[in-house]
XYZ file of C-alpha atoms in Angstrom:
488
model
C 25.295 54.851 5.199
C 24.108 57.420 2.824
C 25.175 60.718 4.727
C 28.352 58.689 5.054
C 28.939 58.120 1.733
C 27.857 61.451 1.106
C 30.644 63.037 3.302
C 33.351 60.909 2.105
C 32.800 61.933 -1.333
C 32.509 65.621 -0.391
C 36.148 64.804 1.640
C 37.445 63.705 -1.150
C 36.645 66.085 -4.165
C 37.888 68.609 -1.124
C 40.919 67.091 -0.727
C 41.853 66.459 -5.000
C 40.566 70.288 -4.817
C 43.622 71.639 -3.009
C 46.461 69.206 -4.308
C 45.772 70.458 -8.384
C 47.467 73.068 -8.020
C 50.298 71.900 -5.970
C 50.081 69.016 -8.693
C 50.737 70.914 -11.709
C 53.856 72.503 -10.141
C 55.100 69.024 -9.627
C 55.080 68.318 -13.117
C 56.996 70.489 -14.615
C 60.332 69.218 -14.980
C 58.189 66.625 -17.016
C 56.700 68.178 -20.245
C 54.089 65.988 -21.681
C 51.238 65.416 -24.171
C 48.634 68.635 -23.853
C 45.935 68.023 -21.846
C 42.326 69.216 -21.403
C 41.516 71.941 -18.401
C 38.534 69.741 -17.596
C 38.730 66.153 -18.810
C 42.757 66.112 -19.157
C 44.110 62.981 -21.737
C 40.455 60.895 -20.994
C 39.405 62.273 -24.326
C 42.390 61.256 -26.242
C 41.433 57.374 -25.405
C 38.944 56.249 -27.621
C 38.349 52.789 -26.551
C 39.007 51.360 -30.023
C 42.008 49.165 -29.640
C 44.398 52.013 -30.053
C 45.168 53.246 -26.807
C 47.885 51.312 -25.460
C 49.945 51.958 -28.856
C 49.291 56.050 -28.350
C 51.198 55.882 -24.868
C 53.966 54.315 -26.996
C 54.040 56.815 -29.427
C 53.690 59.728 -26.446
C 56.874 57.742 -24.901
C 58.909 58.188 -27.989
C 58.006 61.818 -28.084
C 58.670 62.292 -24.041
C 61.392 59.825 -23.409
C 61.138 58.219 -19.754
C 58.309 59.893 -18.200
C 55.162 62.173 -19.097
C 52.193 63.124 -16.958
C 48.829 61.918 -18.077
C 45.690 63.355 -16.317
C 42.393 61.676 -15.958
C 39.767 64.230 -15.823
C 40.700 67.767 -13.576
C 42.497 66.525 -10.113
C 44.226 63.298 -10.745
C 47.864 62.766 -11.915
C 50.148 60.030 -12.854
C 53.649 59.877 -13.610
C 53.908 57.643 -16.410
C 57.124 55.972 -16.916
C 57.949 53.938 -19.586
C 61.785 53.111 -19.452
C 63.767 50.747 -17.039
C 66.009 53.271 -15.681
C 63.141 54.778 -14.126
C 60.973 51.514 -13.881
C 64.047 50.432 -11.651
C 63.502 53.604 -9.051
C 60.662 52.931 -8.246
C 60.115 48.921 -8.604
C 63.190 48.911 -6.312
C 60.934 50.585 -3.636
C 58.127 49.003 -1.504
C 55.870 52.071 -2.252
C 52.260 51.200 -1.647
C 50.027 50.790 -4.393
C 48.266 53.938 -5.344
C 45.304 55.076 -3.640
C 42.910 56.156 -6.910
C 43.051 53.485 -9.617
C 43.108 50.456 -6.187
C 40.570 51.936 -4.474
C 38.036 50.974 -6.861
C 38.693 47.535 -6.555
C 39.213 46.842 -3.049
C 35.000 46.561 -2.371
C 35.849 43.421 -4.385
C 38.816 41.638 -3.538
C 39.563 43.287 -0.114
C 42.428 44.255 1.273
C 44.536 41.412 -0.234
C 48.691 41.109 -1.101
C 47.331 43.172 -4.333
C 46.701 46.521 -2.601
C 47.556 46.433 1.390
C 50.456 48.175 2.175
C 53.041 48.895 5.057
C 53.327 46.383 7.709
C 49.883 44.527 6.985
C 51.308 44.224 3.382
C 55.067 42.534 4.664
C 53.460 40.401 6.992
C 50.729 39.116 4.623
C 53.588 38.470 2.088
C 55.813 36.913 4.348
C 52.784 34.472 5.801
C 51.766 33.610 1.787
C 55.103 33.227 0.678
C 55.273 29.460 1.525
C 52.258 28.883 -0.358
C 54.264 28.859 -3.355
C 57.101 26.846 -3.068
C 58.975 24.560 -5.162
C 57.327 21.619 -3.424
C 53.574 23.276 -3.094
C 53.643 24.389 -6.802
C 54.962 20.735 -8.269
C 51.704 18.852 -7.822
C 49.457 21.506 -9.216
C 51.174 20.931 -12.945
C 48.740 17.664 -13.398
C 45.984 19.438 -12.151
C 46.699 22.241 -14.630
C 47.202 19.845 -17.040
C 43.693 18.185 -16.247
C 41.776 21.312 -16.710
C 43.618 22.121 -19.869
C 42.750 18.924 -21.231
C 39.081 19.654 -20.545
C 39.156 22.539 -22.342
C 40.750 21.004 -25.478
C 38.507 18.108 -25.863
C 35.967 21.110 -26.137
C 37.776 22.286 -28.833
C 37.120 18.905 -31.142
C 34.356 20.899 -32.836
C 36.303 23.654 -33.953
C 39.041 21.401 -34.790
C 36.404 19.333 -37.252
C 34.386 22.217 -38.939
C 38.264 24.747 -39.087
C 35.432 27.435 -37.977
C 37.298 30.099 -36.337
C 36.439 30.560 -32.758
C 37.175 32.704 -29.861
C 40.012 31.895 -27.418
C 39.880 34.256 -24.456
C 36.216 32.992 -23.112
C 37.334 29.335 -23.273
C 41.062 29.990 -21.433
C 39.338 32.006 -18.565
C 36.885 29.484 -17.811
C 40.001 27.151 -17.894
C 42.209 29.406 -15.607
C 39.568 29.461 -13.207
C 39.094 25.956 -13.605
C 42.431 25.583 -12.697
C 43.505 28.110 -9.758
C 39.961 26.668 -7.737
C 41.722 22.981 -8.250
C 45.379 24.092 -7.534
C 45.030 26.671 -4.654
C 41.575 25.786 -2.798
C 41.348 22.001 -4.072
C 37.983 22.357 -5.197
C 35.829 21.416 -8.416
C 33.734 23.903 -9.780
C 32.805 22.385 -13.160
C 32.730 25.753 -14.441
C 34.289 25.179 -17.669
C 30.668 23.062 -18.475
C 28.424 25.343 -16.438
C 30.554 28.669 -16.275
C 31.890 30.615 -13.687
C 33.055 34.208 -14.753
C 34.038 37.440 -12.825
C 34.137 39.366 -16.814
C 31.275 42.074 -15.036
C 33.290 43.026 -12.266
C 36.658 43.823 -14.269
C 34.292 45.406 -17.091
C 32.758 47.525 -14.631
C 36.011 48.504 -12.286
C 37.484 50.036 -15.699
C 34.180 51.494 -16.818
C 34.371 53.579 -13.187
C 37.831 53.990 -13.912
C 37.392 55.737 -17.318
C 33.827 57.771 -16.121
C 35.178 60.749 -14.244
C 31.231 61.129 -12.069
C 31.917 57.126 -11.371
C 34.589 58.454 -8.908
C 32.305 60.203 -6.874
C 31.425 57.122 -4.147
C 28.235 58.394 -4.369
C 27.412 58.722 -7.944
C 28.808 55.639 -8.417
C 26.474 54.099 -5.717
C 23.554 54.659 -7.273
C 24.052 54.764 -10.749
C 22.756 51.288 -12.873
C 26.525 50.368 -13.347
C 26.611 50.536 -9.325
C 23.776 48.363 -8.399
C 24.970 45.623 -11.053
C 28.386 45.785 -9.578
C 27.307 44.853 -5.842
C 25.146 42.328 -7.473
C 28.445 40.474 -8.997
C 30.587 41.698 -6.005
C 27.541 39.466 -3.547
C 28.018 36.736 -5.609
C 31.696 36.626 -5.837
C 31.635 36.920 -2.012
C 29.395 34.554 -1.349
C 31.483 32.077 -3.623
C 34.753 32.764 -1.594
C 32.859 31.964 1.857
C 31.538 28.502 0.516
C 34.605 27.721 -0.345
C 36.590 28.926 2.879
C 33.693 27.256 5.132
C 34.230 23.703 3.545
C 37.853 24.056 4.226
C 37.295 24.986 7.658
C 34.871 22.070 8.605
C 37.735 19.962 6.602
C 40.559 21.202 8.309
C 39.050 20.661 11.805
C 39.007 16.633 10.893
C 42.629 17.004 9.323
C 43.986 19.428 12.249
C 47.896 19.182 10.683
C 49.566 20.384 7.595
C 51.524 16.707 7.914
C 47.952 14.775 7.959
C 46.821 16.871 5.161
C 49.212 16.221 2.797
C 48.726 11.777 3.412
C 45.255 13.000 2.503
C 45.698 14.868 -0.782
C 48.105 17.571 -1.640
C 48.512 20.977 0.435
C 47.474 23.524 -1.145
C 47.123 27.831 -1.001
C 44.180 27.725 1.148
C 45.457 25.340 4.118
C 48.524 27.418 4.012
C 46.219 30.778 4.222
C 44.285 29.094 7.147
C 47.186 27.078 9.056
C 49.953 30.431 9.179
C 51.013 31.750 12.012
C 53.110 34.379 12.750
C 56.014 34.607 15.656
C 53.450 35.406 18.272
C 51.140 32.295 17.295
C 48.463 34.942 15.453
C 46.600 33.536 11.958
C 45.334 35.955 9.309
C 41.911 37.339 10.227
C 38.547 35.938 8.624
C 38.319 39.041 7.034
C 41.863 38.515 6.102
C 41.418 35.051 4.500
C 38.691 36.165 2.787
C 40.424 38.971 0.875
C 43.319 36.832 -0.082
C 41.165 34.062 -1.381
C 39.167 37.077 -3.905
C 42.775 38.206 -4.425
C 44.175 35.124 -5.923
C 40.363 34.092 -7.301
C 40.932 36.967 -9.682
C 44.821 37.476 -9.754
C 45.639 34.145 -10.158
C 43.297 33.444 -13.446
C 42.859 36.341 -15.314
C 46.457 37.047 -15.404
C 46.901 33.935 -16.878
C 44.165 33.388 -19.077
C 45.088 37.320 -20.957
C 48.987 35.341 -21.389
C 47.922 32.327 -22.398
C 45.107 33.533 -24.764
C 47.834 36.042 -26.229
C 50.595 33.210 -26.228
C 48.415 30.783 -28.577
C 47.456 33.697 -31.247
C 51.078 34.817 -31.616
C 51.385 31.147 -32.184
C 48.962 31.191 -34.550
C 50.222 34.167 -36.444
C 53.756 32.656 -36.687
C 53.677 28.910 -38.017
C 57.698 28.551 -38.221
C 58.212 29.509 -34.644
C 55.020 27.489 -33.602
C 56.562 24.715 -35.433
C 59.645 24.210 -33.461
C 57.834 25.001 -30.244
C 55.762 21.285 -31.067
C 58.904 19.638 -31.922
C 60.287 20.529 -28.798
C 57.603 19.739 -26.960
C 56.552 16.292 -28.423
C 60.058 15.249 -28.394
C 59.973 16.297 -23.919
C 56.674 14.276 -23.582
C 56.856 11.377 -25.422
C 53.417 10.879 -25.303
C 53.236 11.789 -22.032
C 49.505 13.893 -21.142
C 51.122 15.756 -18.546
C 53.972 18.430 -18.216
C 54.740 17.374 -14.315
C 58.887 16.783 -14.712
C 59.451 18.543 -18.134
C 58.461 22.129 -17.694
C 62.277 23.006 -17.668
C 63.123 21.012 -20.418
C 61.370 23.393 -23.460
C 63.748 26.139 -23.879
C 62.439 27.540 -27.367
C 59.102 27.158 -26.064
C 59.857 29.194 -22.945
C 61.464 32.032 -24.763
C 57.980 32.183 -27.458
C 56.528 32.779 -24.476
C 58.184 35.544 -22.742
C 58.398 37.454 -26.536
C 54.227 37.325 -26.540
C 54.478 38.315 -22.459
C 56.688 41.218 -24.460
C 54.020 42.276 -26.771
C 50.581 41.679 -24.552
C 51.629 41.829 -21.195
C 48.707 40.512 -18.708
C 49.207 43.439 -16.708
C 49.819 46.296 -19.375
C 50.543 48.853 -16.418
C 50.696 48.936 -12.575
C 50.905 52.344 -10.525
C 52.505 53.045 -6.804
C 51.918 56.089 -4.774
C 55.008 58.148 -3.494
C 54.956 58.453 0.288
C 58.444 60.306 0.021
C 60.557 62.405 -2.620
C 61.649 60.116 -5.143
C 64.852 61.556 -7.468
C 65.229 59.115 -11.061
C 68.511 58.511 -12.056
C 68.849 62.188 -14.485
C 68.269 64.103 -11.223
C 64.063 65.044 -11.761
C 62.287 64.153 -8.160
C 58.559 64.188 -7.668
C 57.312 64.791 -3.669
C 55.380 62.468 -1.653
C 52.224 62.063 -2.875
C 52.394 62.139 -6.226
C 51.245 58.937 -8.543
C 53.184 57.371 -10.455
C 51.711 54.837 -13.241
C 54.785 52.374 -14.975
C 53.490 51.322 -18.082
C 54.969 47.572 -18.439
C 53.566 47.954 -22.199
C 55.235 51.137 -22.774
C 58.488 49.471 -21.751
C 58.276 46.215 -23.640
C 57.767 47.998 -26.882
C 59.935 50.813 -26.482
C 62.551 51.230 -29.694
C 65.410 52.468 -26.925
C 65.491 48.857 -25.363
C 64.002 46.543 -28.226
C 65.466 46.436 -31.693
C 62.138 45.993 -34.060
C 59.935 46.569 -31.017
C 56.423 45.595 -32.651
C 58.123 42.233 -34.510
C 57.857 38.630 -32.532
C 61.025 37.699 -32.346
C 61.728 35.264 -29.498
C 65.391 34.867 -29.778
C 65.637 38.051 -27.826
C 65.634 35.721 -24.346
C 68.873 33.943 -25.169
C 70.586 33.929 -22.240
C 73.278 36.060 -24.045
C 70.785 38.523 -25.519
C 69.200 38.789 -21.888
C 72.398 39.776 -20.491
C 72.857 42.183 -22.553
C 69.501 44.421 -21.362
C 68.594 45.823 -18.276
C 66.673 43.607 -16.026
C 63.835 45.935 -15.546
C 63.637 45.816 -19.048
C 61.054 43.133 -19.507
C 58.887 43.164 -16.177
C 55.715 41.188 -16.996
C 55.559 40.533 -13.295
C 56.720 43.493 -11.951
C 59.582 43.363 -9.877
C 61.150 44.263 -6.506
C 59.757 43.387 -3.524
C 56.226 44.105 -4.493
C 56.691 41.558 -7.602
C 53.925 39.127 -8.768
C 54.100 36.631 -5.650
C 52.190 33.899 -8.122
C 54.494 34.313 -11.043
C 56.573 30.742 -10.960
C 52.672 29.338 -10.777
C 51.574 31.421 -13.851
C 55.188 30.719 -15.607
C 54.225 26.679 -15.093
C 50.405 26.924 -15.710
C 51.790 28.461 -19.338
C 54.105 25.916 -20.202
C 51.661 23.063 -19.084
C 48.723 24.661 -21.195
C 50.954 25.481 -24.313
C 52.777 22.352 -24.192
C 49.445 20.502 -24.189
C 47.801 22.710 -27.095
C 50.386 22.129 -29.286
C 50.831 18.762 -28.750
C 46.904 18.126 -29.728
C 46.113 21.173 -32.604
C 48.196 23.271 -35.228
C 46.664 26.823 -34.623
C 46.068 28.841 -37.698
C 45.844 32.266 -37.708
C 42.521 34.050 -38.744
C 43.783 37.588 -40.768
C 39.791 38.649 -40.091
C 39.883 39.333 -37.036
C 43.061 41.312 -35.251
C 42.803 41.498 -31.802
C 42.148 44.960 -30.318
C 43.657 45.646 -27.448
C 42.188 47.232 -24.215
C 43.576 47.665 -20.830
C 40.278 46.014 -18.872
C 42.278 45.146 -15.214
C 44.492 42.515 -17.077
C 45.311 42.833 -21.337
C 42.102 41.817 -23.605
C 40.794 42.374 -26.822
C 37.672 44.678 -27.783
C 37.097 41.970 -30.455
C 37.865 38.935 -28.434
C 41.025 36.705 -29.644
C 40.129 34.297 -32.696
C 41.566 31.194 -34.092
C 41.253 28.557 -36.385
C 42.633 25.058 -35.001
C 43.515 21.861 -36.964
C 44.579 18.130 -35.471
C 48.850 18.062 -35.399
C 47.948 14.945 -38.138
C 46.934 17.104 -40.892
C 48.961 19.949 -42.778
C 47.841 23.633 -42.793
């Protein structure tokens, strides 16, 4: 395994070796930020909450694309404006083969990074996993783990001690996606259940130019304690895919199931077939079921965490959100036939989506010459990173950029803007296959916060933002709650 690992590295530095120079050529038709010979932009990212905002300011120096280099051999395209977002969105361009590579000893090869044919038939076998009539039923069990989570929050509510959000939400999310997808009760938002060390330690390889080197990587400290959480993650999906199995053998039929209890993500993973009669793989299932593990609650938990502190931070918007809201529910504790009805509360939602996208970047790798729309092409195999914060706050497309303003998703102020102009989910036919569940698992949880506490911000602690896999904060997300009876 060693001499392996060994040789692949070797293979690799080889191969980054002899595409720098072709590389460099590449980019010039895009000027860009200087960069070190060695380390390239690496050194320009400090860590400190600033990062994401420096792209932004590169953007509005280098309008629609830059190059930014991490460390001597790797390139990406960054592209921060729809025009170009649109190119290559439009295209079903595989997922790039640095930045994804790193995570796929994790979750597999799963919708999130399998490409070409593996990739279309995966999607097209998942697809019916979230329909209309799959996703309906999973709003009271989202609704059941949110209310879990707010009864928790009595004591913050009684002392007005500020308190941090994102912790809480994930253990929530997670709470929720095991319930909704794989119908199964974890109780980790009383005795935890986390995957914060893998993420933390994906980006810390990420950002540590030796951690690229398989080898390195393998037997440095931050190594050994990510196969230690990567075993335990594992070992968590195959519990839960066994049960089902031993379930499903009693059940046999999707019909049967669903007189049983509702049908959910996992029977449809296990019970599709494609038109010659063939299932997905155990290997398959397995990578699908880490996939959505991760994808499907630390998305959410980054939006809703960032959805109740611009909520906090603006008490007149906040405000009509509850009105709306307790005026849909009428003391209803659930959001199940009502999610549609909250307008206002919809568009707060996309505007903090705007501002802290889950996903603050995504990146595809060119297998052929791609031309943008002002005539510049890059050749196959180039990188190219969009950076979905870059476009939501750039002052080309949004008036005010930095400002919380959700009246800009009127339906007439939408119409007005490119549709690749707000892209929290990506878009084409690689879009966010979950993203009607995460839109619904928002409304549910907001809906249900509101309807309980008045959030109040807390001006000591500002939220710095990092790029860790999904959107977080350095300093974690803090707010102060009260019961809706009392006044702030």
């Amino acid at each position: 395994a060693l001499q392996f690992l060994w040789s692949d590295s070797l293979n690799h530095l080889l191969f980054q070796s002899l595409l720098l120079r072709d590389a460099f050529r590449h980019m010039e038709p895009f000027p860009g930020p200087p960069a070190h010979w060695l380390f390239g932009h690496v050194l320009e990212f400090k860590q400190d909450g600033e990062d994401l905002y420096k792209v932004v300011k590169w953007g509005q120096k280098y309008p629609y694309a830059f190059p930014m280099w991490f460390g001597p051999f790797v390139c990406f395209l960054n592209i921060h404006h729809p025009d170009y977002v649109k190119t290559i969105l439009a295209s079903t361009e595989p997922k790039d083969n640095f930045a994804y590579r790193f995570i796929e000893s994790w979750i597999g090869e799963g919708l999130l990074v399998s490409k070409g044919q593996k990739w279309f038939r995966h999607r097209r076998l998942l697809t019916p996993g979230f329909h209309y009539d799959v996703l309906k039923p999973y709003v009271k069990l989202m609704s059941d783990s949110a209310n879990t989570m707010l009864a928790k929050w009595e004591r913050y509510a009684k002392t007005g001690e500020s308190f941090e959000l994102f912790e809480h939400v994930s253990l929530m999310t997670l709470d929720s996606i095991l319930k909704c997808a794989f119908s199964y009760n974890s109780n980790c938002q009383t005795e935890g259940l986390s995957v914060y060390e893998l993420s933390n330690l994906i980006n810390l390889r990420f950002r540590t130019f030796p951690y690229h080197n398989d080898l390195i990587f393998y037997f440095s400290p931050h190594g050994f304690r990510y196969r230690k959480a990567c075993k335990v993650a594992h070992n968590h999906t195959a519990e839960v895919v066994r049960k089902r199995k031993e379930a499903l053998k009693q059940e046999k039929e999707p019909g049967y199931i669903q007189t049983k209890r509702n049908l959910d993500f996992l029977d449809i993973l296990l019970c599709a077939r494609d038109e010659n009669q063939q299932g997905l793989s155990d290997e398959d299932i397995r990578a699908e079921v880490d996939t959505f593990m991760f994808e499907g609650h630390d998305t959410t938990a980054s939006g809703i965490s960032f959805i109740l502190y611009c909520l906090a931070c603006h008490p007149e918007h906040q405000k009509k959100c509850r009105d709306e809201i307790m005026q849909t529910l009428e003391g209803k504790d659930s959001m199940e036939d009502d999610l549609s009805k909250i307008p206002y509360t919809t568009m707060c939602i996309k505007e903090s989506l705007r501002l802290y996208p889950p996903v603050p970047g995504i990146s595809r790798h060119v297998t052929k010459p791609l031309t943008f729309f002002d005539g510049r092409t890059i050749p196959a195999g180039c990188n190219v990173g969009t950076s979905i914060f870059g476009i939501h706050r750039n002052p080309t497309i949004w008036e005010n950029p930095d400002v919380f303003d959700p009246l800009r998703f009127l339906p007439e102020n939408v119409s007005m803007r490119s549709p690749h102009a707000f892209v929290p989910f990506a878009a084409g036919p690689r879009n966010c296959i979950g993203q009607n569940f995460a839109m619904n698992e928002m409304k549910a949880v907001v809906a249900l916060t509101l309807k309980r506490y008045q959030l109040i911000e807390d001006p000591d602690w500002k939220p710095k933002i990092i790029p860790r896999l999904v959107l977080r904060s350095l300093n974690g997300i803090h707010i102060k709650i009260k019961p809706v009876d009392y006044d702030v």
